[in-house]
C-alpha positions as protocol buffer text, in pm:
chain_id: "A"
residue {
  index: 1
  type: UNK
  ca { x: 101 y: -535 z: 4052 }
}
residue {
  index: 2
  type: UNK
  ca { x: 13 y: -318 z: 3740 }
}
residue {
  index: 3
  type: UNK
  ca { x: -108 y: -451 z: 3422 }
}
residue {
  index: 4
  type: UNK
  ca { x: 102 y: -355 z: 3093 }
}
residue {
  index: 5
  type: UNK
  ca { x: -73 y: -85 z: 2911 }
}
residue {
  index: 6
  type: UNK
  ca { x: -228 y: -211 z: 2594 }
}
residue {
  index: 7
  type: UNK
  ca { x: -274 y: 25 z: 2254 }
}
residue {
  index: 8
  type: UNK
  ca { x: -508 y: -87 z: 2054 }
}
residue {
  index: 9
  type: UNK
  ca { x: -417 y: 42 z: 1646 }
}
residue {
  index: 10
  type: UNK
  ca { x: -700 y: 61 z: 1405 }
}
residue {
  index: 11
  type: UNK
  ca { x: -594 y: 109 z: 1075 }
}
residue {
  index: 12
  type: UNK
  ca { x: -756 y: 198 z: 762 }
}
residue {
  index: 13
  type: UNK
  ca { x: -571 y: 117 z: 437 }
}
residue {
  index: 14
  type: UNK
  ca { x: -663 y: 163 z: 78 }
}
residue {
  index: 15
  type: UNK
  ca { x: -605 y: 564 z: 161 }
}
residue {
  index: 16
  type: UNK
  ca { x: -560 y: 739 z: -155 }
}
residue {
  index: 17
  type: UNK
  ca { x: -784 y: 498 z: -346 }
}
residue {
  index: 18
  type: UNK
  ca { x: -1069 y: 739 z: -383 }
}
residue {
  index: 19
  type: UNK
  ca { x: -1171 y: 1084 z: -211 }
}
residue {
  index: 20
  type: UNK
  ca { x: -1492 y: 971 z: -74 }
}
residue {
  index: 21
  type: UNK
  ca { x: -1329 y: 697 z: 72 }
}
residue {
  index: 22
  type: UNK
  ca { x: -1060 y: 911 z: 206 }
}
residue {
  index: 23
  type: UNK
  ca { x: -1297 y: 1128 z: 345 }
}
residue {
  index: 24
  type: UNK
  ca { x: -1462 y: 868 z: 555 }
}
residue {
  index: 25
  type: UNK
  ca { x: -1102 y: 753 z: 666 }
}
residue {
  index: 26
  type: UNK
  ca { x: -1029 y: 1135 z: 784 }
}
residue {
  index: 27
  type: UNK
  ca { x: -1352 y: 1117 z: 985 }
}
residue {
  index: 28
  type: UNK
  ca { x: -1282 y: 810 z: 1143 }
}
residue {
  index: 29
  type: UNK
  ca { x: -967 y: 939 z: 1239 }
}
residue {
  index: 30
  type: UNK
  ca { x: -1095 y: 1286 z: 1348 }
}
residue {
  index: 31
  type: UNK
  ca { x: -1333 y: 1086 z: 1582 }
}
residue {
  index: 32
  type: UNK
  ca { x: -1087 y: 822 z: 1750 }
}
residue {
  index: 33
  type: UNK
  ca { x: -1219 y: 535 z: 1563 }
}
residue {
  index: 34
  type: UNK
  ca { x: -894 y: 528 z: 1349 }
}
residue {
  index: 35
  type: UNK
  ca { x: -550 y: 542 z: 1481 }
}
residue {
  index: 36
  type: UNK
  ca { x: -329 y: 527 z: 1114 }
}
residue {
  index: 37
  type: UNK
  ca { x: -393 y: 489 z: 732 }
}
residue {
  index: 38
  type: UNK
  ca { x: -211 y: 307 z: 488 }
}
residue {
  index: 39
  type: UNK
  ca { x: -140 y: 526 z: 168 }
}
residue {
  index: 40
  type: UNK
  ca { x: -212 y: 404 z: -176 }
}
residue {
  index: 41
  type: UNK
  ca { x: 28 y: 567 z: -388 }
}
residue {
  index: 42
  type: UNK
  ca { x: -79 y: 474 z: -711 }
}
residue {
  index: 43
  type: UNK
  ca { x: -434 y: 547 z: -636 }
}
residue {
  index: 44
  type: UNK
  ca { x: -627 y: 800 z: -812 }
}
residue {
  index: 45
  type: UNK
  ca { x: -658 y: 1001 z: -483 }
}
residue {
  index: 46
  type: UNK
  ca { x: -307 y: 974 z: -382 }
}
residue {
  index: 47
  type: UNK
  ca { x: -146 y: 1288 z: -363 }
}
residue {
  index: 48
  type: UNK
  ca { x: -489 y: 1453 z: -259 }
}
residue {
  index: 49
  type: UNK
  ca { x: -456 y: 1200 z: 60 }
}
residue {
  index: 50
  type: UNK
  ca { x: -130 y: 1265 z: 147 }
}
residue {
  index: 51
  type: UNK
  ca { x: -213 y: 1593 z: 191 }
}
residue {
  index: 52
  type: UNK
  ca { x: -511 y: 1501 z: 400 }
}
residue {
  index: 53
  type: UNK
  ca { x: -212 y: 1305 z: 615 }
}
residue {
  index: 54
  type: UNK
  ca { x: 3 y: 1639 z: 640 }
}
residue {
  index: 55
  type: UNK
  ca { x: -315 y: 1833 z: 756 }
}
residue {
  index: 56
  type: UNK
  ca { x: -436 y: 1637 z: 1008 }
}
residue {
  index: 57
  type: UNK
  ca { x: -131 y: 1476 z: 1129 }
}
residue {
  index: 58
  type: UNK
  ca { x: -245 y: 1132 z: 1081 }
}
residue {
  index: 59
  type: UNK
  ca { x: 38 y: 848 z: 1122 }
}
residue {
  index: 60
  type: UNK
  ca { x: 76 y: 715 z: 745 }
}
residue {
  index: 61
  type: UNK
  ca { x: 203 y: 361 z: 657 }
}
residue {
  index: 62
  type: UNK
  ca { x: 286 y: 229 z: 293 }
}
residue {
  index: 63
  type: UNK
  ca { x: -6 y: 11 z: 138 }
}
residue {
  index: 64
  type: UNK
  ca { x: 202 y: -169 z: -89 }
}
residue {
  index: 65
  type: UNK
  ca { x: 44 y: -274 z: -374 }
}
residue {
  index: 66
  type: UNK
  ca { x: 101 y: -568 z: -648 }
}
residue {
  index: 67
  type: UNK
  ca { x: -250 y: -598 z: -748 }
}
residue {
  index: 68
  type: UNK
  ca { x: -439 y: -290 z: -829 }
}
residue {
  index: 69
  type: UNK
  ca { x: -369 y: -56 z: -1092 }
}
residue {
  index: 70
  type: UNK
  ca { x: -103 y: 38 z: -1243 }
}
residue {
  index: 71
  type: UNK
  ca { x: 280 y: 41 z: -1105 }
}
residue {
  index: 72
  type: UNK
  ca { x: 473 y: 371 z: -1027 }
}
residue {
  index: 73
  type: UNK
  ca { x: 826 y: 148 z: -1114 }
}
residue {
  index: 74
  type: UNK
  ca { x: 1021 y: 71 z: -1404 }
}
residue {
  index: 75
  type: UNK
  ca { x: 756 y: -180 z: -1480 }
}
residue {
  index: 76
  type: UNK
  ca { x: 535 y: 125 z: -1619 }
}
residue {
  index: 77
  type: UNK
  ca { x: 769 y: 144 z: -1950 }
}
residue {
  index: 78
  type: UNK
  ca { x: 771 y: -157 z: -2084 }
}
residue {
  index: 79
  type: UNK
  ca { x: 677 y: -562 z: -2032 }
}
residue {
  index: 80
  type: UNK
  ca { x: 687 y: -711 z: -1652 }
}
residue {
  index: 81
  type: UNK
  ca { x: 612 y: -1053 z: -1511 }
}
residue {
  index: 82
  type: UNK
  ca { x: 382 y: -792 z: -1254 }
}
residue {
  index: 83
  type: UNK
  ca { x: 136 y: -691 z: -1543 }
}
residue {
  index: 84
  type: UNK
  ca { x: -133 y: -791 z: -1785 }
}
residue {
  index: 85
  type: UNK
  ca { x: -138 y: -679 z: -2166 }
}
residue {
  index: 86
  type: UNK
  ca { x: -315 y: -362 z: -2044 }
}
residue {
  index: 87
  type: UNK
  ca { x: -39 y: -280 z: -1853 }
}
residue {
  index: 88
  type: UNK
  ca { x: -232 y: -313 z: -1527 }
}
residue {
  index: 89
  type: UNK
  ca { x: -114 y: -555 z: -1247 }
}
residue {
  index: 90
  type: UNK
  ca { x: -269 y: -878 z: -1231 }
}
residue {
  index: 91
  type: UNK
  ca { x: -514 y: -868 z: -1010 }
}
residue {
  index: 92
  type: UNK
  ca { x: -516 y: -1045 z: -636 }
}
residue {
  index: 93
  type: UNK
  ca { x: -571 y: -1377 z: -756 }
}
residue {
  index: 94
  type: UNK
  ca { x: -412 y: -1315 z: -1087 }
}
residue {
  index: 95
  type: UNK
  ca { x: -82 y: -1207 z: -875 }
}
residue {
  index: 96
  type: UNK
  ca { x: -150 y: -1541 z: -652 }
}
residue {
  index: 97
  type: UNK
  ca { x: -170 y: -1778 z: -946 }
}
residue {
  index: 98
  type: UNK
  ca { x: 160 y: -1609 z: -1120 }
}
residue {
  index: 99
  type: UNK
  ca { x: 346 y: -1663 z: -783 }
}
residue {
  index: 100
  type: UNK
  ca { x: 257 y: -1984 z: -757 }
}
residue {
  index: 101
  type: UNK
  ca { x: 316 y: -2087 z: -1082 }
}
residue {
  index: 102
  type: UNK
  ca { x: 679 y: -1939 z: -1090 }
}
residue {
  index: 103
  type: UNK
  ca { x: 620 y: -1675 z: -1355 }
}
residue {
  index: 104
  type: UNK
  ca { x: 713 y: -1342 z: -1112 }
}
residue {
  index: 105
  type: UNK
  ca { x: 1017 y: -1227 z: -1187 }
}
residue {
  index: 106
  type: UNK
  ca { x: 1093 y: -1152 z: -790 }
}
residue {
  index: 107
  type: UNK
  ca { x: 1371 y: -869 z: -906 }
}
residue {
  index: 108
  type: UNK
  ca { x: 1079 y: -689 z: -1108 }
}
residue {
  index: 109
  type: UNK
  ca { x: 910 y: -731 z: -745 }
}
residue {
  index: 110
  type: UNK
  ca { x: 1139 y: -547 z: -548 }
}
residue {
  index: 111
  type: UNK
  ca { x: 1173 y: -258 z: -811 }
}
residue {
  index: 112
  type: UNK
  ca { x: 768 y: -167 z: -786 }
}
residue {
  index: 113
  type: UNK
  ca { x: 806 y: -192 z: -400 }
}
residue {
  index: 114
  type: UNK
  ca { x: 1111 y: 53 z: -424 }
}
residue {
  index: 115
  type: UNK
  ca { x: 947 y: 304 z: -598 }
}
residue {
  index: 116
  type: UNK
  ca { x: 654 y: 308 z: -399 }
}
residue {
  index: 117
  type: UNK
  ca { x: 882 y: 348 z: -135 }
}
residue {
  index: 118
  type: UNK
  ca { x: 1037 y: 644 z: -306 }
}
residue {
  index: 119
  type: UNK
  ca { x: 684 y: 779 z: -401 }
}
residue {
  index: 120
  type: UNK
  ca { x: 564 y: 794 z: -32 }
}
residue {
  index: 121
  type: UNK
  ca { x: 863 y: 984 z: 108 }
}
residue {
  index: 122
  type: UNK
  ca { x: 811 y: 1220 z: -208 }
}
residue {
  index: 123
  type: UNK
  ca { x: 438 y: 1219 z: -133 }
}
residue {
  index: 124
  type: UNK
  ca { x: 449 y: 1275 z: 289 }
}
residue {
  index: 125
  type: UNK
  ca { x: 838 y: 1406 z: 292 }
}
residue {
  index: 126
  type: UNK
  ca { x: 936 y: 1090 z: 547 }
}
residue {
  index: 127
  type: UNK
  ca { x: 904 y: 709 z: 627 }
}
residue {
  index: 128
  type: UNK
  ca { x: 607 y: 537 z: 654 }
}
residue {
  index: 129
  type: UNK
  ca { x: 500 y: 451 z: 1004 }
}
residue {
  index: 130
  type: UNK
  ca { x: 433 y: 96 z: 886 }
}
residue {
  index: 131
  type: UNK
  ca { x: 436 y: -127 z: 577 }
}
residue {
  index: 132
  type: UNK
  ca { x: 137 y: -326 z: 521 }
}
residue {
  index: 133
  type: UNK
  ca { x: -4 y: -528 z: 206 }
}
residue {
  index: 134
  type: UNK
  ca { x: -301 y: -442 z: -48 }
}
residue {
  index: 135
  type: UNK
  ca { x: -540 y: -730 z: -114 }
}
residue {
  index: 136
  type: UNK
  ca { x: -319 y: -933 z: 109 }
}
residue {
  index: 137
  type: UNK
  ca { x: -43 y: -971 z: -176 }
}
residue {
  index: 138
  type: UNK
  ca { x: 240 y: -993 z: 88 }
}
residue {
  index: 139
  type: UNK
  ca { x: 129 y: -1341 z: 233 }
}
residue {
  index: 140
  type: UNK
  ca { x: 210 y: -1564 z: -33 }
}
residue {
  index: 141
  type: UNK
  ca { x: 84 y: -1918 z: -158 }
}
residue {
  index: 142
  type: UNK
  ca { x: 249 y: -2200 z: 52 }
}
residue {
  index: 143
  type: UNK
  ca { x: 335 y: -1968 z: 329 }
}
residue {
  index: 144
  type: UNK
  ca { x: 667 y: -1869 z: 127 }
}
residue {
  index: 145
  type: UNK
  ca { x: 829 y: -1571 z: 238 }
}
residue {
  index: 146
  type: UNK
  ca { x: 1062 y: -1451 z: -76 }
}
residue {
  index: 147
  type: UNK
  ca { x: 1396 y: -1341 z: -19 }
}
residue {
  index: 148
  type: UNK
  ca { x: 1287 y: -979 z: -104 }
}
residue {
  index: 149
  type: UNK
  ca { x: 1049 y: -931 z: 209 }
}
């Protein structure tokens, strides 16, 4: 009896963050120690990346971030239960805490995840292969999985 083949999927995230990281990533991929990147798309590398993707055919996956930066949504114009005073997100543990405590306005939530939906197929002209989460925002205090996921 055969065994069930077994793929083994190595991916990098944080692609778009920086070019020098980027670069790496591209190696890694270029050498078979990388099978897929997860795009950044409000990092300062972004579209630079993307274009790395389109070049080298690398299978691209949404790094969807809550944590980082600043947001590519609505929440960019104005106050949101996502940001600081800066207008930057909170921060991992910032995001955690403001989760936890109630204070994320889960509609606000879904509108930054939207748009960097939007800004990926802009960005790479399709669907991400995947959907993964920056800093770990997507696993939630408690083990609560929001309506929105």
């Amino acid at each position: 009896m055969s065994r069930p083949r077994v793929r083994l999927v190595v991916t990098a995230d944080d692609f778009g963050y920086c070019p020098r990281r980027d670069e790496g990533i591209v190696e890694a991929f270029l050498a078979g120690a990388v099978t897929s990147v997860s795009l950044l798309v409000n990092g300062a590398a972004t579209e630079s990346a993307a274009e790395l993707a389109r070049r080298h055919s690398i299978p691209t996956g949404l790094h969807a971030n809550l944590s980082e930066g600043r947001p590519v949504g609505p929440a960019r114009r104005g106050a949101s239960s996502l940001l600081g005073p800066e207008g930057f997100f909170l921060g991992k543990m910032g995001f955690r805490e403001a989760v936890a405590a109630g204070d994320v306005d889960l509609p606000q939530v879904r509108e930054e995840l939207e748009a960097q939906l939007s800004c990926f197929r802009e960005l790479l002209g399709r669907a991400p292969t995947h959907v993964d989460g920056h800093q770990h925002v997507h696993v939630l205090p408690g083990g609560q999985t929001p309506s929105w996921a």
